[in-house]
Short mmCIF file of C-alpha atoms and ligand atoms in Angstrom, two decimals:
data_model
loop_
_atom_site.label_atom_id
_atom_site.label_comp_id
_atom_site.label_asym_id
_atom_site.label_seq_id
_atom_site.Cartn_x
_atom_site.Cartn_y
_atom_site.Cartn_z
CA UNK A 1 -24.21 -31.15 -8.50
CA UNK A 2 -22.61 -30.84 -4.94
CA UNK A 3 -23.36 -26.65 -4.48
CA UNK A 4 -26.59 -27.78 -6.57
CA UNK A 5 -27.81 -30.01 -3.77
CA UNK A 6 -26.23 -27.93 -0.98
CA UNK A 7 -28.21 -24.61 -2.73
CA UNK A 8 -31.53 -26.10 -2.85
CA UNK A 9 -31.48 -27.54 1.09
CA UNK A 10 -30.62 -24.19 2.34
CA UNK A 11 -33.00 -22.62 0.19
CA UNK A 12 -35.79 -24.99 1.51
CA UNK A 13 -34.90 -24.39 4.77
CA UNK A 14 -32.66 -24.29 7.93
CA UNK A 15 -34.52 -27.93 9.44
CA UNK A 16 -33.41 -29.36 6.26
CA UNK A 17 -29.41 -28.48 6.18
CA UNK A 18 -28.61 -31.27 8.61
CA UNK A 19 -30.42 -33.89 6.24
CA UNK A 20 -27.76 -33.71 3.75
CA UNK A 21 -25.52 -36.36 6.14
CA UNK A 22 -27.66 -38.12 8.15
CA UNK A 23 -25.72 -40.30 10.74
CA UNK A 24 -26.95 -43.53 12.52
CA UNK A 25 -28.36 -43.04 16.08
CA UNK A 26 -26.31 -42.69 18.39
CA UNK A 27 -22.67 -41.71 16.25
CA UNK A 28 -20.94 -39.26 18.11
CA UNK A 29 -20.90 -36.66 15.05
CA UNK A 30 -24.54 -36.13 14.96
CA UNK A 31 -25.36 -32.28 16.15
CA UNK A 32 -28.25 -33.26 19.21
CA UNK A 33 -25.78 -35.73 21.17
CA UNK A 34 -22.37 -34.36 20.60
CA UNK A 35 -20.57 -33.76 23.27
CA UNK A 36 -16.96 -32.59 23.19
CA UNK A 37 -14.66 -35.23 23.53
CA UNK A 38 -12.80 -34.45 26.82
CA UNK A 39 -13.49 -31.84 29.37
CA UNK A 40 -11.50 -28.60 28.72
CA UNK A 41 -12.75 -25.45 27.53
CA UNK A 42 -14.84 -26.00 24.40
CA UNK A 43 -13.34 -25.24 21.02
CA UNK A 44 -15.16 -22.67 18.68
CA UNK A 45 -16.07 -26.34 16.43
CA UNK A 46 -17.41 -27.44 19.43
CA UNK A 47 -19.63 -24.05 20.06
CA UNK A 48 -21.08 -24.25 16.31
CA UNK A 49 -21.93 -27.96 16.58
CA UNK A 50 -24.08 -27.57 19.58
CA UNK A 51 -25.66 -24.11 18.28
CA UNK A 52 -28.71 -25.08 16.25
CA UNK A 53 -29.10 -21.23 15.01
CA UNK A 54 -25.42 -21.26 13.27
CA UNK A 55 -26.42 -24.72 12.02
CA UNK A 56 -26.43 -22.71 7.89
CA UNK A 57 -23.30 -20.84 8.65
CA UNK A 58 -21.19 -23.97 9.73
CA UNK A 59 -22.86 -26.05 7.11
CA UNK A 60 -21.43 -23.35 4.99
CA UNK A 61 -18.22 -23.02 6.34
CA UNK A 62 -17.75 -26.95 6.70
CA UNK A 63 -18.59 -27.32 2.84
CA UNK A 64 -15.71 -24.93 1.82
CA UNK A 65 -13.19 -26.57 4.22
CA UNK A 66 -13.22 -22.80 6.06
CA UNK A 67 -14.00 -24.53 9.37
CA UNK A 68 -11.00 -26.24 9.83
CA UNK A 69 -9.24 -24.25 12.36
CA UNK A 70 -12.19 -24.07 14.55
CA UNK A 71 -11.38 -27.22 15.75
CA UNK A 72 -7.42 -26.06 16.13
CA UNK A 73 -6.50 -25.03 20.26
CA UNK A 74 -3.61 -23.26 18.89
CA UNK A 75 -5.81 -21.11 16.85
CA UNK A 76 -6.98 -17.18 17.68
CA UNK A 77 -10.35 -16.42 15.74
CA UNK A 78 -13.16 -14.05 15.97
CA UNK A 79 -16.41 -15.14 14.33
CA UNK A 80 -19.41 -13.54 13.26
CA UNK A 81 -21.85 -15.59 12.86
CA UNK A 82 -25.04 -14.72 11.31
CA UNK A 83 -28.40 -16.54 12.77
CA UNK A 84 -30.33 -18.71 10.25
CA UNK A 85 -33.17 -16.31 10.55
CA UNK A 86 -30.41 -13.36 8.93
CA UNK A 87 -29.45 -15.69 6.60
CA UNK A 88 -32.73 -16.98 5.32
CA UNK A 89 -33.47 -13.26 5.17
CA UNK A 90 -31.16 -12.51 2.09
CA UNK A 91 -32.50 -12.05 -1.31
CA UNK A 92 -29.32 -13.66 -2.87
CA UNK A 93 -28.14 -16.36 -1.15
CA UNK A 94 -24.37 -16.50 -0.35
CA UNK A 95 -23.40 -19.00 -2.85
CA UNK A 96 -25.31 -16.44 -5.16
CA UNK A 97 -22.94 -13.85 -4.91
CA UNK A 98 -23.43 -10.23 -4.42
CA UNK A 99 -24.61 -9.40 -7.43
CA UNK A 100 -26.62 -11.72 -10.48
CA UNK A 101 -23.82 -12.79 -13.21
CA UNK A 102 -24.05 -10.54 -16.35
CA UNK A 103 -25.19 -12.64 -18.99
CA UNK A 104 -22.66 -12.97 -21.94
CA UNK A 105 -25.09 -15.51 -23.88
CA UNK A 106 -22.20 -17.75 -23.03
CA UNK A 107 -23.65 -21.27 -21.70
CA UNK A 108 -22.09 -21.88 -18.21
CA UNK A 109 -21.21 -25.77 -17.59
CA UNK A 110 -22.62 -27.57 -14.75
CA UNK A 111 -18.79 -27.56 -13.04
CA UNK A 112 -18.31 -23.82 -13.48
CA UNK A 113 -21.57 -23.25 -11.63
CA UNK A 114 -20.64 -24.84 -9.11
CA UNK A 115 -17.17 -23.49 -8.90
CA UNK A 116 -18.70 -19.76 -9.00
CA UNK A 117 -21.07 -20.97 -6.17
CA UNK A 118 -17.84 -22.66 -3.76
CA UNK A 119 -16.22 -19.21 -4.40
CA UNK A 120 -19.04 -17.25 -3.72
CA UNK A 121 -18.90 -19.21 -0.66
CA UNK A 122 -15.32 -18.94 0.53
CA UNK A 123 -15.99 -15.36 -0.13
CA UNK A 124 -18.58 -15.30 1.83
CA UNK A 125 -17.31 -17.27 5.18
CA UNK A 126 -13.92 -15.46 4.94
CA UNK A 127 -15.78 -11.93 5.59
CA UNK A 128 -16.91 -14.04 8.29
CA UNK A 129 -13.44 -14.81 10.24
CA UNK A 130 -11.39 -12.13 11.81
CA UNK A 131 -7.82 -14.03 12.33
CA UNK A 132 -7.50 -11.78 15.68
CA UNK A 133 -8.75 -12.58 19.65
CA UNK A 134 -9.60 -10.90 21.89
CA UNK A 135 -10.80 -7.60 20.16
CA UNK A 136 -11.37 -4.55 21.37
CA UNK A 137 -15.18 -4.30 21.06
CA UNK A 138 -15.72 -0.60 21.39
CA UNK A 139 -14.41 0.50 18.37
CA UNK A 140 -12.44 -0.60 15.44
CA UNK A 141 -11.75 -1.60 12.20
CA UNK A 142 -10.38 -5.06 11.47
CA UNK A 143 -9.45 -7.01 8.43
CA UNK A 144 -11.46 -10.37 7.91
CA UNK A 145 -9.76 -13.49 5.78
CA UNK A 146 -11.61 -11.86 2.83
CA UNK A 147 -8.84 -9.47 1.59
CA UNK A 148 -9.58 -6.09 1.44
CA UNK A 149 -12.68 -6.65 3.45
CA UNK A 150 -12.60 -4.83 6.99
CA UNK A 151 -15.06 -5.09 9.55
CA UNK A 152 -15.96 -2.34 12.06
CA UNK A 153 -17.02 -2.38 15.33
CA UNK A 154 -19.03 0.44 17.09
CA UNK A 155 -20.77 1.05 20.26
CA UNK A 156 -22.36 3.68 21.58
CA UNK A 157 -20.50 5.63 24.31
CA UNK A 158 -22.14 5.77 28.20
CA UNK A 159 -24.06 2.45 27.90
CA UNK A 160 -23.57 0.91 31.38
CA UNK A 161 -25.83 -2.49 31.22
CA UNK A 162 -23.41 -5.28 30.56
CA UNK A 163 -23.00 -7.39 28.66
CA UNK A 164 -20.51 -5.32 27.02
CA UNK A 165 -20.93 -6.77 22.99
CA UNK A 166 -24.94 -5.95 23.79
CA UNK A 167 -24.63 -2.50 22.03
CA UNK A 168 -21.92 -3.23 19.95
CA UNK A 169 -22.77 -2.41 16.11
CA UNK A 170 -21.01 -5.01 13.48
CA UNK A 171 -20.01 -3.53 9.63
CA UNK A 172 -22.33 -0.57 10.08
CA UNK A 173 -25.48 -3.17 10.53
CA UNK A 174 -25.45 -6.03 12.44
CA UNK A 175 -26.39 -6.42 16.41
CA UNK A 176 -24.54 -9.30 18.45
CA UNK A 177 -27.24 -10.97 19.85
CA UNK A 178 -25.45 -13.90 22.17
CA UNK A 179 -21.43 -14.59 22.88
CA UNK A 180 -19.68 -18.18 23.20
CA UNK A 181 -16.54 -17.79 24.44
CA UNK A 182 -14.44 -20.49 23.22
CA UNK A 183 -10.96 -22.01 24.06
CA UNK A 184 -9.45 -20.92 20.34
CA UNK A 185 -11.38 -17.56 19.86
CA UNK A 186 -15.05 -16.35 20.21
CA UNK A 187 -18.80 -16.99 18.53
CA UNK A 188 -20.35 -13.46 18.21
CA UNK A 189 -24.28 -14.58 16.83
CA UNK A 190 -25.33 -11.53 14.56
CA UNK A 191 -28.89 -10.75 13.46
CA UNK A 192 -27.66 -9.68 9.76
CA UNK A 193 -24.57 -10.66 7.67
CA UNK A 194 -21.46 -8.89 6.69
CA UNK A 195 -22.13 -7.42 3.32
CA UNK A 196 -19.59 -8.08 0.63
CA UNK A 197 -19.28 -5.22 -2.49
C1 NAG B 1 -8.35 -2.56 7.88
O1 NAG B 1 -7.95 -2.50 9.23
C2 NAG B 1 -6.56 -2.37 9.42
C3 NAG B 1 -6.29 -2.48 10.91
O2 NAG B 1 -7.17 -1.66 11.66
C4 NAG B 1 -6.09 -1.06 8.83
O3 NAG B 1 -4.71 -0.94 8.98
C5 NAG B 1 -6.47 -1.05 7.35
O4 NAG B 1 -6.14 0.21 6.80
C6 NAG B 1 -7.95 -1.31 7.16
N1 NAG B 1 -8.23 -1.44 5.76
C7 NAG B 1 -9.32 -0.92 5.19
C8 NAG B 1 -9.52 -1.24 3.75
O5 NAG B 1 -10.10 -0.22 5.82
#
């Protein structure tokens, strides 16, 4: 029932992810008043908790236990991280899968559903992560946590306006529309996702 639930929240929108675990007024762990506990450099954790546009993407991540190392200093991580707006956009949602199941006349159970939909998931998230920072943004091809899937990076040559990740083109698609930078890594927001075959 857990993916179940999860499925039909994002499905019915990105106001209703956070209702899933409502905390009390006034707990530190709710999104609107957390602050980060001390006053270094944020973590990348820290970055997605405050950013109400990655709210579906870190619900997704958190769900699958992916978003663990966000919160680690020692870490090195570049995320792509697509807006709820790119997300909502998909026809199949990522706990779909790529592609619709054949059907074998076989009857799924309840727990296998949602054990397709938590790998769909990981799957998902991992294409996500790029264990690597800083990157070189003006070209290149580098391997996510989803093995076998690369990611490329492109931008056009002679484009002088900075920022520099402005023109940057992400797996062929995908436009970085904002930068975090964060102690452990960087949040690049995309306006599509990173397509899985
Ligand atoms: C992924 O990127 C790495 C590093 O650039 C490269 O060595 C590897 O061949 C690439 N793999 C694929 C499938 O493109």
């Amino acid at each position: 029932m857990r993916f179940a639930l999860f499925s039909a929240l994002i499905l019915s929108g990105a106001s209703l992810v956070w209702s899933q675990e409502q905390i009390p007024l006034g707990s530190s762990k709710m999104p609107e008043t957390y602050t980060p506990q001390t006053n270094e450099e944020p973590t990348l954790a820290d970055l997605l908790t405050i950013e109400a546009s990655a709210s579906i993407f870190y619900t997704y991540a958190r769900e699958v236990e992916l978003s663990q190392s966000f919160a680690d200093q020692a870490a090195r991580l570049t995320l792509l991280v697509p807006t709820n707006k790119a997300v909502m956009a998909l026809a199949r949602k990522p706990h779909q899968g790529a592609a619709p199941p054949v059907d074998t006349g076989v009857v799924i159970t309840e727990e296998e559903l949602d054990a397709r939909s938590r790998e769909n998931v990981v799957r998902w998230v991992s294409a996500h992560i790029i264990p690597a920072h800083p990157l070189a943004l003006s070209s290149g091809s580098h391997p996510t946590l989803l093995h076998g899937k690369n990611v490329t990076f492109k931008a056009p040559a002679g484009q002088p306006e900075q920022p520099e990740w402005a023109h940057v083109i992400v797996d062929d698609g995908a436009h970085i529309v904002a930068a975090r930078q964060a102690v452990n890594g960087v949040v690049y927001m995309i306006d599509d996702t990173v397509k899985l075959d």
